[in-house]
Amino acid sequence: MKKITIAIDGHSSCGKSTMAKDLARQIGYIYIDSGAMYRCCTLFCMQQGLINADGSIQEEAFEQRMSEIHVSFRLNAETGRPDTYLNNICVEREIRTMEVSSHVSPVAALPFVRAAMTAQQQEMGREGGIVMDGRDIGTAVFPHAEMKVFVTASDEVRAQRRYDELQAKGEPCDFQQILENLRERDRIDSTRAVAPLRKADDALVLDNSNLTIDQQNAWLLEQFHKIAG
Ligand code: DC
């Protein structure tokens, strides 16, 4: 059976990654977390002192060093899920901190960052058989994907999920700060000039505010079978 391309886009912290990962595992496809790639670019900026104290980015210096950023994913045998590597160092934990979350949207809005990451993502998906989640996968990265899903959930539900996730990892977190951060990220992601977050015209919509993980996985698998046959 021909392997298709599956694009899952949507707002911050709406559970896209969880559903995309689970679907990929069930159907034997490769899963790529495109947000992790923008988080790696942000971590690189932080490590190299390219973010000023006021949060502004040293764009020229950053652009000159973009070619030093190599993101890859490797399966973690213990968790059964892929970990993110920045220049061959596992940064799975570092890229999920609140500090990275608070700088990632301005970094992801830079045209030279998007051009570099989009090219890498298209290369990863050249052969199909991929589930990629993000903000612009169905609109800009794979506009011809056979299956597109746009996921959303209420702001409060999304903030609670992120809060629970950070708590479980023992990361310091504050509900109000998380809520404000995700609203601000949605605003920047939806209003940027290049590849803004928006639903592709041909995407299926899923509001998972009141769905369990099992229910959303079942819905997604059903859509996959309808489309892939
Ligand atoms: O999905 P996430 O929260 O890990 O994504 C982190 C940030 O990266 C998010 O604020 C927007 C940006 N992003 C993007 O601009 N395009 C993508 N395809 C994926 C993520």
PDB file of C-alpha atoms and ligand atoms in Angstrom:
ATOM      1  CA  MET A   1       0.000   0.000   0.000  1.00  0.00           C
ATOM      2  CA  LYS A   2       1.359   3.459  -0.907  1.00  0.00           C
ATOM      3  CA  LYS A   3       2.479   5.393   2.149  1.00  0.00           C
ATOM      4  CA  ILE A   4       0.859   8.805   2.417  1.00  0.00           C
ATOM      5  CA  THR A   5       1.896  12.087   4.060  1.00  0.00           C
ATOM      6  CA  ILE A   6      -0.001  13.170   7.168  1.00  0.00           C
ATOM      7  CA  ALA A   7       0.090  16.795   8.359  1.00  0.00           C
ATOM      8  CA  ILE A   8      -1.209  17.633  11.834  1.00  0.00           C
ATOM      9  CA  ASP A   9      -1.354  21.337  12.652  1.00  0.00           C
ATOM     10  CA  GLY A  10      -2.915  23.367  15.406  1.00  0.00           C
ATOM     11  CA  HIS A  11      -2.548  25.624  18.400  1.00  0.00           C
ATOM     12  CA  SER A  12       0.099  25.302  21.123  1.00  0.00           C
ATOM     13  CA  SER A  13      -0.327  22.478  23.626  1.00  0.00           C
ATOM     14  CA  CYS A  14      -3.447  20.966  22.090  1.00  0.00           C
ATOM     15  CA  GLY A  15      -2.082  17.420  22.156  1.00  0.00           C
ATOM     16  CA  LYS A  16      -0.977  17.302  18.517  1.00  0.00           C
ATOM     17  CA  SER A  17       2.306  15.578  19.323  1.00  0.00           C
ATOM     18  CA  THR A  18       0.672  12.888  21.446  1.00  0.00           C
ATOM     19  CA  MET A  19      -1.838  11.996  18.760  1.00  0.00           C
ATOM     20  CA  ALA A  20       0.684  12.241  15.927  1.00  0.00           C
ATOM     21  CA  LYS A  21       3.181   9.995  17.761  1.00  0.00           C
ATOM     22  CA  ASP A  22       0.533   7.413  18.614  1.00  0.00           C
ATOM     23  CA  LEU A  23      -0.802   7.337  15.063  1.00  0.00           C
ATOM     24  CA  ALA A  24       2.700   6.955  13.595  1.00  0.00           C
ATOM     25  CA  ARG A  25       3.409   4.036  15.923  1.00  0.00           C
ATOM     26  CA  GLN A  26       0.124   2.314  15.100  1.00  0.00           C
ATOM     27  CA  ILE A  27       0.524   2.544  11.333  1.00  0.00           C
ATOM     28  CA  GLY A  28       4.322   2.127  11.176  1.00  0.00           C
ATOM     29  CA  TYR A  29       5.087   5.630   9.873  1.00  0.00           C
ATOM     30  CA  ILE A  30       7.904   7.997  10.899  1.00  0.00           C
ATOM     31  CA  TYR A  31       6.908  10.753  13.312  1.00  0.00           C
ATOM     32  CA  ILE A  32       8.513  14.202  13.124  1.00  0.00           C
ATOM     33  CA  ASP A  33       7.898  16.926  15.702  1.00  0.00           C
ATOM     34  CA  SER A  34       8.572  20.101  13.716  1.00  0.00           C
ATOM     35  CA  GLY A  35       8.079  22.263  16.825  1.00  0.00           C
ATOM     36  CA  ALA A  36      11.084  20.510  18.379  1.00  0.00           C
ATOM     37  CA  MET A  37      13.167  21.775  15.461  1.00  0.00           C
ATOM     38  CA  TYR A  38      12.177  25.404  16.160  1.00  0.00           C
ATOM     39  CA  ARG A  39      12.832  24.761  19.858  1.00  0.00           C
ATOM     40  CA  CYS A  40      16.366  23.551  18.949  1.00  0.00           C
ATOM     41  CA  CYS A  41      16.994  26.777  17.009  1.00  0.00           C
ATOM     42  CA  THR A  42      15.868  28.700  20.105  1.00  0.00           C
ATOM     43  CA  LEU A  43      18.062  26.674  22.462  1.00  0.00           C
ATOM     44  CA  PHE A  44      21.012  27.264  20.137  1.00  0.00           C
ATOM     45  CA  CYS A  45      20.367  31.044  20.301  1.00  0.00           C
ATOM     46  CA  MET A  46      20.188  30.922  24.102  1.00  0.00           C
ATOM     47  CA  GLN A  47      23.378  28.865  24.394  1.00  0.00           C
ATOM     48  CA  GLN A  48      25.269  31.164  22.019  1.00  0.00           C
ATOM     49  CA  GLY A  49      24.132  34.393  23.682  1.00  0.00           C
ATOM     50  CA  LEU A  50      22.127  35.484  20.637  1.00  0.00           C
ATOM     51  CA  ILE A  51      19.086  36.544  22.691  1.00  0.00           C
ATOM     52  CA  ASN A  52      19.417  39.897  24.437  1.00  0.00           C
ATOM     53  CA  ALA A  53      18.226  40.565  27.986  1.00  0.00           C
ATOM     54  CA  ASP A  54      15.099  42.297  26.622  1.00  0.00           C
ATOM     55  CA  GLY A  55      14.219  39.163  24.615  1.00  0.00           C
ATOM     56  CA  SER A  56      15.224  40.621  21.223  1.00  0.00           C
ATOM     57  CA  ILE A  57      17.249  38.397  18.888  1.00  0.00           C
ATOM     58  CA  GLN A  58      20.605  39.260  17.315  1.00  0.00           C
ATOM     59  CA  GLU A  59      19.233  38.404  13.888  1.00  0.00           C
ATOM     60  CA  GLU A  60      22.268  39.069  11.724  1.00  0.00           C
ATOM     61  CA  ALA A  61      24.646  37.047  13.896  1.00  0.00           C
ATOM     62  CA  PHE A  62      22.044  34.287  14.150  1.00  0.00           C
ATOM     63  CA  GLU A  63      21.505  34.099  10.396  1.00  0.00           C
ATOM     64  CA  GLN A  64      25.259  33.715   9.845  1.00  0.00           C
ATOM     65  CA  ARG A  65      25.316  30.745  12.217  1.00  0.00           C
ATOM     66  CA  MET A  66      22.161  28.968  11.004  1.00  0.00           C
ATOM     67  CA  SER A  67      24.247  26.406   9.106  1.00  0.00           C
ATOM     68  CA  GLU A  68      25.710  25.237  12.450  1.00  0.00           C
ATOM     69  CA  ILE A  69      22.304  23.902  13.520  1.00  0.00           C
ATOM     70  CA  HIS A  70      21.691  20.218  12.816  1.00  0.00           C
ATOM     71  CA  VAL A  71      18.570  18.662  14.253  1.00  0.00           C
ATOM     72  CA  SER A  72      17.957  14.928  14.258  1.00  0.00           C
ATOM     73  CA  PHE A  73      15.623  12.466  15.964  1.00  0.00           C
ATOM     74  CA  ARG A  74      16.605   9.112  17.450  1.00  0.00           C
ATOM     75  CA  LEU A  75      14.374   6.473  18.930  1.00  0.00           C
ATOM     76  CA  ASN A  76      14.694   6.160  22.706  1.00  0.00           C
ATOM     77  CA  ALA A  77      14.514   2.424  23.394  1.00  0.00           C
ATOM     78  CA  GLU A  78      13.288   3.016  26.947  1.00  0.00           C
ATOM     79  CA  THR A  79      10.347   5.316  26.131  1.00  0.00           C
ATOM     80  CA  GLY A  80       9.720   3.927  22.630  1.00  0.00           C
ATOM     81  CA  ARG A  81       9.568   7.540  21.412  1.00  0.00           C
ATOM     82  CA  PRO A  82      11.976   9.709  19.438  1.00  0.00           C
ATOM     83  CA  ASP A  83      14.311  12.071  21.302  1.00  0.00           C
ATOM     84  CA  THR A  84      15.495  15.327  19.754  1.00  0.00           C
ATOM     85  CA  TYR A  85      19.218  15.911  19.165  1.00  0.00           C
ATOM     86  CA  LEU A  86      20.864  19.256  18.511  1.00  0.00           C
ATOM     87  CA  ASN A  87      24.284  18.738  16.919  1.00  0.00           C
ATOM     88  CA  ASN A  88      24.359  15.151  18.190  1.00  0.00           C
ATOM     89  CA  ILE A  89      23.525  16.044  21.803  1.00  0.00           C
ATOM     90  CA  CYS A  90      20.199  14.913  23.242  1.00  0.00           C
ATOM     91  CA  VAL A  91      18.250  18.059  24.193  1.00  0.00           C
ATOM     92  CA  GLU A  92      14.805  16.495  24.625  1.00  0.00           C
ATOM     93  CA  ARG A  93      14.475  17.886  28.129  1.00  0.00           C
ATOM     94  CA  GLU A  94      16.139  21.283  27.593  1.00  0.00           C
ATOM     95  CA  ILE A  95      13.914  22.240  24.661  1.00  0.00           C
ATOM     96  CA  ARG A  96      10.693  21.764  26.687  1.00  0.00           C
ATOM     97  CA  THR A  97      11.481  24.293  29.455  1.00  0.00           C
ATOM     98  CA  MET A  98       9.415  27.449  29.972  1.00  0.00           C
ATOM     99  CA  GLU A  99      12.462  29.543  29.046  1.00  0.00           C
ATOM    100  CA  VAL A 100      12.644  27.991  25.586  1.00  0.00           C
ATOM    101  CA  SER A 101       8.832  28.207  25.263  1.00  0.00           C
ATOM    102  CA  SER A 102       8.932  31.917  25.995  1.00  0.00           C
ATOM    103  CA  HIS A 103      11.466  32.674  23.211  1.00  0.00           C
ATOM    104  CA  VAL A 104      10.469  30.157  20.548  1.00  0.00           C
ATOM    105  CA  SER A 105       7.713  32.031  18.690  1.00  0.00           C
ATOM    106  CA  PRO A 106       9.849  35.088  17.761  1.00  0.00           C
ATOM    107  CA  VAL A 107      12.646  32.734  16.661  1.00  0.00           C
ATOM    108  CA  ALA A 108      10.191  30.666  14.577  1.00  0.00           C
ATOM    109  CA  ALA A 109       8.885  33.845  12.923  1.00  0.00           C
ATOM    110  CA  LEU A 110      12.281  34.676  11.358  1.00  0.00           C
ATOM    111  CA  PRO A 111      12.140  33.990   7.590  1.00  0.00           C
ATOM    112  CA  PHE A 112      15.668  32.501   7.415  1.00  0.00           C
ATOM    113  CA  VAL A 113      14.836  30.090  10.267  1.00  0.00           C
ATOM    114  CA  ARG A 114      11.629  28.986   8.531  1.00  0.00           C
ATOM    115  CA  ALA A 115      13.386  28.529   5.198  1.00  0.00           C
ATOM    116  CA  ALA A 116      16.061  26.288   6.754  1.00  0.00           C
ATOM    117  CA  MET A 117      13.642  24.192   8.820  1.00  0.00           C
ATOM    118  CA  THR A 118      11.087  23.853   6.008  1.00  0.00           C
ATOM    119  CA  ALA A 119      13.799  22.540   3.668  1.00  0.00           C
ATOM    120  CA  GLN A 120      14.899  19.966   6.274  1.00  0.00           C
ATOM    121  CA  GLN A 121      11.294  18.904   6.906  1.00  0.00           C
ATOM    122  CA  GLN A 122      10.554  18.472   3.198  1.00  0.00           C
ATOM    123  CA  GLU A 123      13.681  16.345   2.849  1.00  0.00           C
ATOM    124  CA  MET A 124      12.599  14.158   5.795  1.00  0.00           C
ATOM    125  CA  GLY A 125       9.184  13.604   4.175  1.00  0.00           C
ATOM    126  CA  ARG A 126      10.363  13.101   0.601  1.00  0.00           C
ATOM    127  CA  GLU A 127       9.336   9.430   0.512  1.00  0.00           C
ATOM    128  CA  GLY A 128       5.984   9.761   2.321  1.00  0.00           C
ATOM    129  CA  GLY A 129       5.147   7.463   5.235  1.00  0.00           C
ATOM    130  CA  ILE A 130       5.454  10.348   7.640  1.00  0.00           C
ATOM    131  CA  VAL A 131       3.310  11.992  10.308  1.00  0.00           C
ATOM    132  CA  MET A 132       4.525  15.533  10.985  1.00  0.00           C
ATOM    133  CA  ASP A 133       2.983  17.934  13.438  1.00  0.00           C
ATOM    134  CA  GLY A 134       3.384  21.704  13.671  1.00  0.00           C
ATOM    135  CA  ARG A 135       1.784  24.961  12.574  1.00  0.00           C
ATOM    136  CA  ASP A 136       2.333  25.143   8.821  1.00  0.00           C
ATOM    137  CA  ILE A 137       2.725  21.525   7.757  1.00  0.00           C
ATOM    138  CA  GLY A 138      -0.513  21.314   5.762  1.00  0.00           C
ATOM    139  CA  THR A 139      -0.210  24.846   4.377  1.00  0.00           C
ATOM    140  CA  ALA A 140       3.509  25.394   3.654  1.00  0.00           C
ATOM    141  CA  VAL A 141       5.657  22.295   4.224  1.00  0.00           C
ATOM    142  CA  PHE A 142       3.433  19.651   2.599  1.00  0.00           C
ATOM    143  CA  PRO A 143       0.579  21.535   0.886  1.00  0.00           C
ATOM    144  CA  HIS A 144      -0.145  18.360  -1.104  1.00  0.00           C
ATOM    145  CA  ALA A 145      -0.353  16.028   1.921  1.00  0.00           C
ATOM    146  CA  GLU A 146      -3.085  13.412   1.432  1.00  0.00           C
ATOM    147  CA  MET A 147      -4.288  13.784   5.020  1.00  0.00           C
ATOM    148  CA  LYS A 148      -4.431  17.073   6.932  1.00  0.00           C
ATOM    149  CA  VAL A 149      -5.804  17.594  10.411  1.00  0.00           C
ATOM    150  CA  PHE A 150      -6.222  20.882  12.268  1.00  0.00           C
ATOM    151  CA  VAL A 151      -6.433  20.376  16.045  1.00  0.00           C
ATOM    152  CA  THR A 152      -7.596  22.776  18.680  1.00  0.00           C
ATOM    153  CA  ALA A 153      -8.928  22.923  22.250  1.00  0.00           C
ATOM    154  CA  SER A 154      -9.909  25.693  24.663  1.00  0.00           C
ATOM    155  CA  ASP A 155      -7.092  27.868  26.097  1.00  0.00           C
ATOM    156  CA  GLU A 156      -7.706  26.662  29.655  1.00  0.00           C
ATOM    157  CA  VAL A 157      -7.710  22.983  28.735  1.00  0.00           C
ATOM    158  CA  ARG A 158      -4.465  23.428  26.821  1.00  0.00           C
ATOM    159  CA  ALA A 159      -2.784  25.321  29.674  1.00  0.00           C
ATOM    160  CA  GLN A 160      -3.854  22.631  32.139  1.00  0.00           C
ATOM    161  CA  ARG A 161      -2.361  19.911  29.952  1.00  0.00           C
ATOM    162  CA  ARG A 162       0.979  21.743  29.693  1.00  0.00           C
ATOM    163  CA  TYR A 163       0.922  22.383  33.440  1.00  0.00           C
ATOM    164  CA  ASP A 164       0.336  18.676  34.175  1.00  0.00           C
ATOM    165  CA  GLU A 165       3.114  17.703  31.768  1.00  0.00           C
ATOM    166  CA  LEU A 166       5.667  20.033  33.407  1.00  0.00           C
ATOM    167  CA  GLN A 167       4.571  18.983  36.897  1.00  0.00           C
ATOM    168  CA  ALA A 168       5.021  15.326  36.007  1.00  0.00           C
ATOM    169  CA  LYS A 169       8.583  16.111  34.898  1.00  0.00           C
ATOM    170  CA  GLY A 170       9.239  18.028  38.125  1.00  0.00           C
ATOM    171  CA  GLU A 171       9.758  21.336  36.232  1.00  0.00           C
ATOM    172  CA  PRO A 172       8.843  24.514  38.114  1.00  0.00           C
ATOM    173  CA  CYS A 173       5.637  25.953  36.612  1.00  0.00           C
ATOM    174  CA  ASP A 174       2.794  28.366  37.200  1.00  0.00           C
ATOM    175  CA  PHE A 175      -0.642  27.895  35.587  1.00  0.00           C
ATOM    176  CA  GLN A 176      -1.258  31.595  34.875  1.00  0.00           C
ATOM    177  CA  GLN A 177       2.173  32.025  33.307  1.00  0.00           C
ATOM    178  CA  ILE A 178       1.604  28.976  31.088  1.00  0.00           C
ATOM    179  CA  LEU A 179      -1.810  30.278  30.000  1.00  0.00           C
ATOM    180  CA  GLU A 180      -0.348  33.677  29.089  1.00  0.00           C
ATOM    181  CA  ASN A 181       2.577  32.065  27.294  1.00  0.00           C
ATOM    182  CA  LEU A 182       0.376  29.887  25.113  1.00  0.00           C
ATOM    183  CA  ARG A 183      -1.955  32.764  24.227  1.00  0.00           C
ATOM    184  CA  GLU A 184       1.015  34.898  23.295  1.00  0.00           C
ATOM    185  CA  ARG A 185       2.537  32.089  21.205  1.00  0.00           C
ATOM    186  CA  ASP A 186      -0.775  31.559  19.387  1.00  0.00           C
ATOM    187  CA  ARG A 187      -0.926  35.290  18.673  1.00  0.00           C
ATOM    188  CA  ILE A 188       2.616  35.461  17.280  1.00  0.00           C
ATOM    189  CA  ASP A 189       2.275  32.158  15.383  1.00  0.00           C
ATOM    190  CA  SER A 190      -1.016  33.242  13.758  1.00  0.00           C
ATOM    191  CA  THR A 191       0.022  36.766  12.794  1.00  0.00           C
ATOM    192  CA  ARG A 192       3.582  36.309  11.521  1.00  0.00           C
ATOM    193  CA  ALA A 193       4.289  37.212   7.889  1.00  0.00           C
ATOM    194  CA  VAL A 194       5.755  33.867   6.789  1.00  0.00           C
ATOM    195  CA  ALA A 195       3.718  30.636   7.011  1.00  0.00           C
ATOM    196  CA  PRO A 196       1.357  31.747   9.797  1.00  0.00           C
ATOM    197  CA  LEU A 197      -0.672  29.214  11.759  1.00  0.00           C
ATOM    198  CA  ARG A 198      -3.955  28.704   9.941  1.00  0.00           C
ATOM    199  CA  LYS A 199      -6.177  25.829   8.971  1.00  0.00           C
ATOM    200  CA  ALA A 200      -5.526  24.505   5.462  1.00  0.00           C
ATOM    201  CA  ASP A 201      -8.718  24.723   3.399  1.00  0.00           C
ATOM    202  CA  ASP A 202      -8.769  20.949   2.970  1.00  0.00           C
ATOM    203  CA  ALA A 203      -7.933  20.021   6.595  1.00  0.00           C
ATOM    204  CA  LEU A 204     -10.223  17.997   8.859  1.00  0.00           C
ATOM    205  CA  VAL A 205     -10.918  19.836  12.129  1.00  0.00           C
ATOM    206  CA  LEU A 206     -10.686  18.240  15.555  1.00  0.00           C
ATOM    207  CA  ASP A 207     -11.580  20.088  18.768  1.00  0.00           C
ATOM    208  CA  ASN A 208     -10.350  17.710  21.461  1.00  0.00           C
ATOM    209  CA  SER A 209     -11.298  19.810  24.538  1.00  0.00           C
ATOM    210  CA  ASN A 210     -13.614  17.064  25.754  1.00  0.00           C
ATOM    211  CA  LEU A 211     -11.968  13.988  24.305  1.00  0.00           C
ATOM    212  CA  THR A 212      -9.746  11.470  26.065  1.00  0.00           C
ATOM    213  CA  ILE A 213      -6.479  10.459  24.429  1.00  0.00           C
ATOM    214  CA  ASP A 214      -8.027   7.105  23.466  1.00  0.00           C
ATOM    215  CA  GLN A 215     -11.023   8.825  21.855  1.00  0.00           C
ATOM    216  CA  GLN A 216      -8.880  11.200  19.816  1.00  0.00           C
ATOM    217  CA  ASN A 217      -6.577   8.366  18.731  1.00  0.00           C
ATOM    218  CA  ALA A 218      -9.583   6.317  17.595  1.00  0.00           C
ATOM    219  CA  TRP A 219     -10.936   9.287  15.606  1.00  0.00           C
ATOM    220  CA  LEU A 220      -7.567   9.859  13.948  1.00  0.00           C
ATOM    221  CA  LEU A 221      -7.073   6.212  13.033  1.00  0.00           C
ATOM    222  CA  GLU A 222     -10.567   6.092  11.517  1.00  0.00           C
ATOM    223  CA  GLN A 223      -9.773   9.147   9.350  1.00  0.00           C
ATOM    224  CA  PHE A 224      -6.501   7.546   8.281  1.00  0.00           C
ATOM    225  CA  HIS A 225      -8.252   4.347   7.148  1.00  0.00           C
ATOM    226  CA  LYS A 226     -10.886   6.373   5.257  1.00  0.00           C
ATOM    227  CA  ILE A 227      -8.190   8.296   3.379  1.00  0.00           C
ATOM    228  CA  ALA A 228      -5.468   5.671   2.907  1.00  0.00           C
ATOM    229  CA  GLY A 229      -7.938   2.873   2.200  1.00  0.00           C
TER     230      GLY A 229
HETATM  231  O1   DC B   1       4.550  22.596  18.926  1.00  0.00           O
HETATM  232  P1   DC B   1       5.483  23.362  19.855  1.00  0.00           P
HETATM  233  O2   DC B   1       4.781  24.109  20.935  1.00  0.00           O
HETATM  234  O3   DC B   1       6.595  22.523  20.372  1.00  0.00           O
HETATM  235  O4   DC B   1       6.139  24.473  18.897  1.00  0.00           O
HETATM  236  C1   DC B   1       7.054  25.400  19.391  1.00  0.00           C
HETATM  237  C2   DC B   1       6.959  26.688  18.611  1.00  0.00           C
HETATM  238  O5   DC B   1       7.471  26.492  17.295  1.00  0.00           O
HETATM  239  C3   DC B   1       5.571  27.275  18.456  1.00  0.00           C
HETATM  240  O6   DC B   1       5.353  28.384  19.309  1.00  0.00           O
HETATM  241  C4   DC B   1       5.492  27.732  17.030  1.00  0.00           C
HETATM  242  C5   DC B   1       6.686  27.182  16.346  1.00  0.00           C
HETATM  243  N1   DC B   1       6.356  26.265  15.258  1.00  0.00           N
HETATM  244  C6   DC B   1       6.210  26.799  14.013  1.00  0.00           C
HETATM  245  O7   DC B   1       6.267  28.007  13.847  1.00  0.00           O
HETATM  246  N2   DC B   1       5.996  25.981  12.948  1.00  0.00           N
HETATM  247  C7   DC B   1       5.922  24.666  13.100  1.00  0.00           C
HETATM  248  N3   DC B   1       5.731  23.885  12.037  1.00  0.00           N
HETATM  249  C8   DC B   1       6.035  24.096  14.400  1.00  0.00           C
HETATM  250  C9   DC B   1       6.241  24.928  15.456  1.00  0.00           C
END
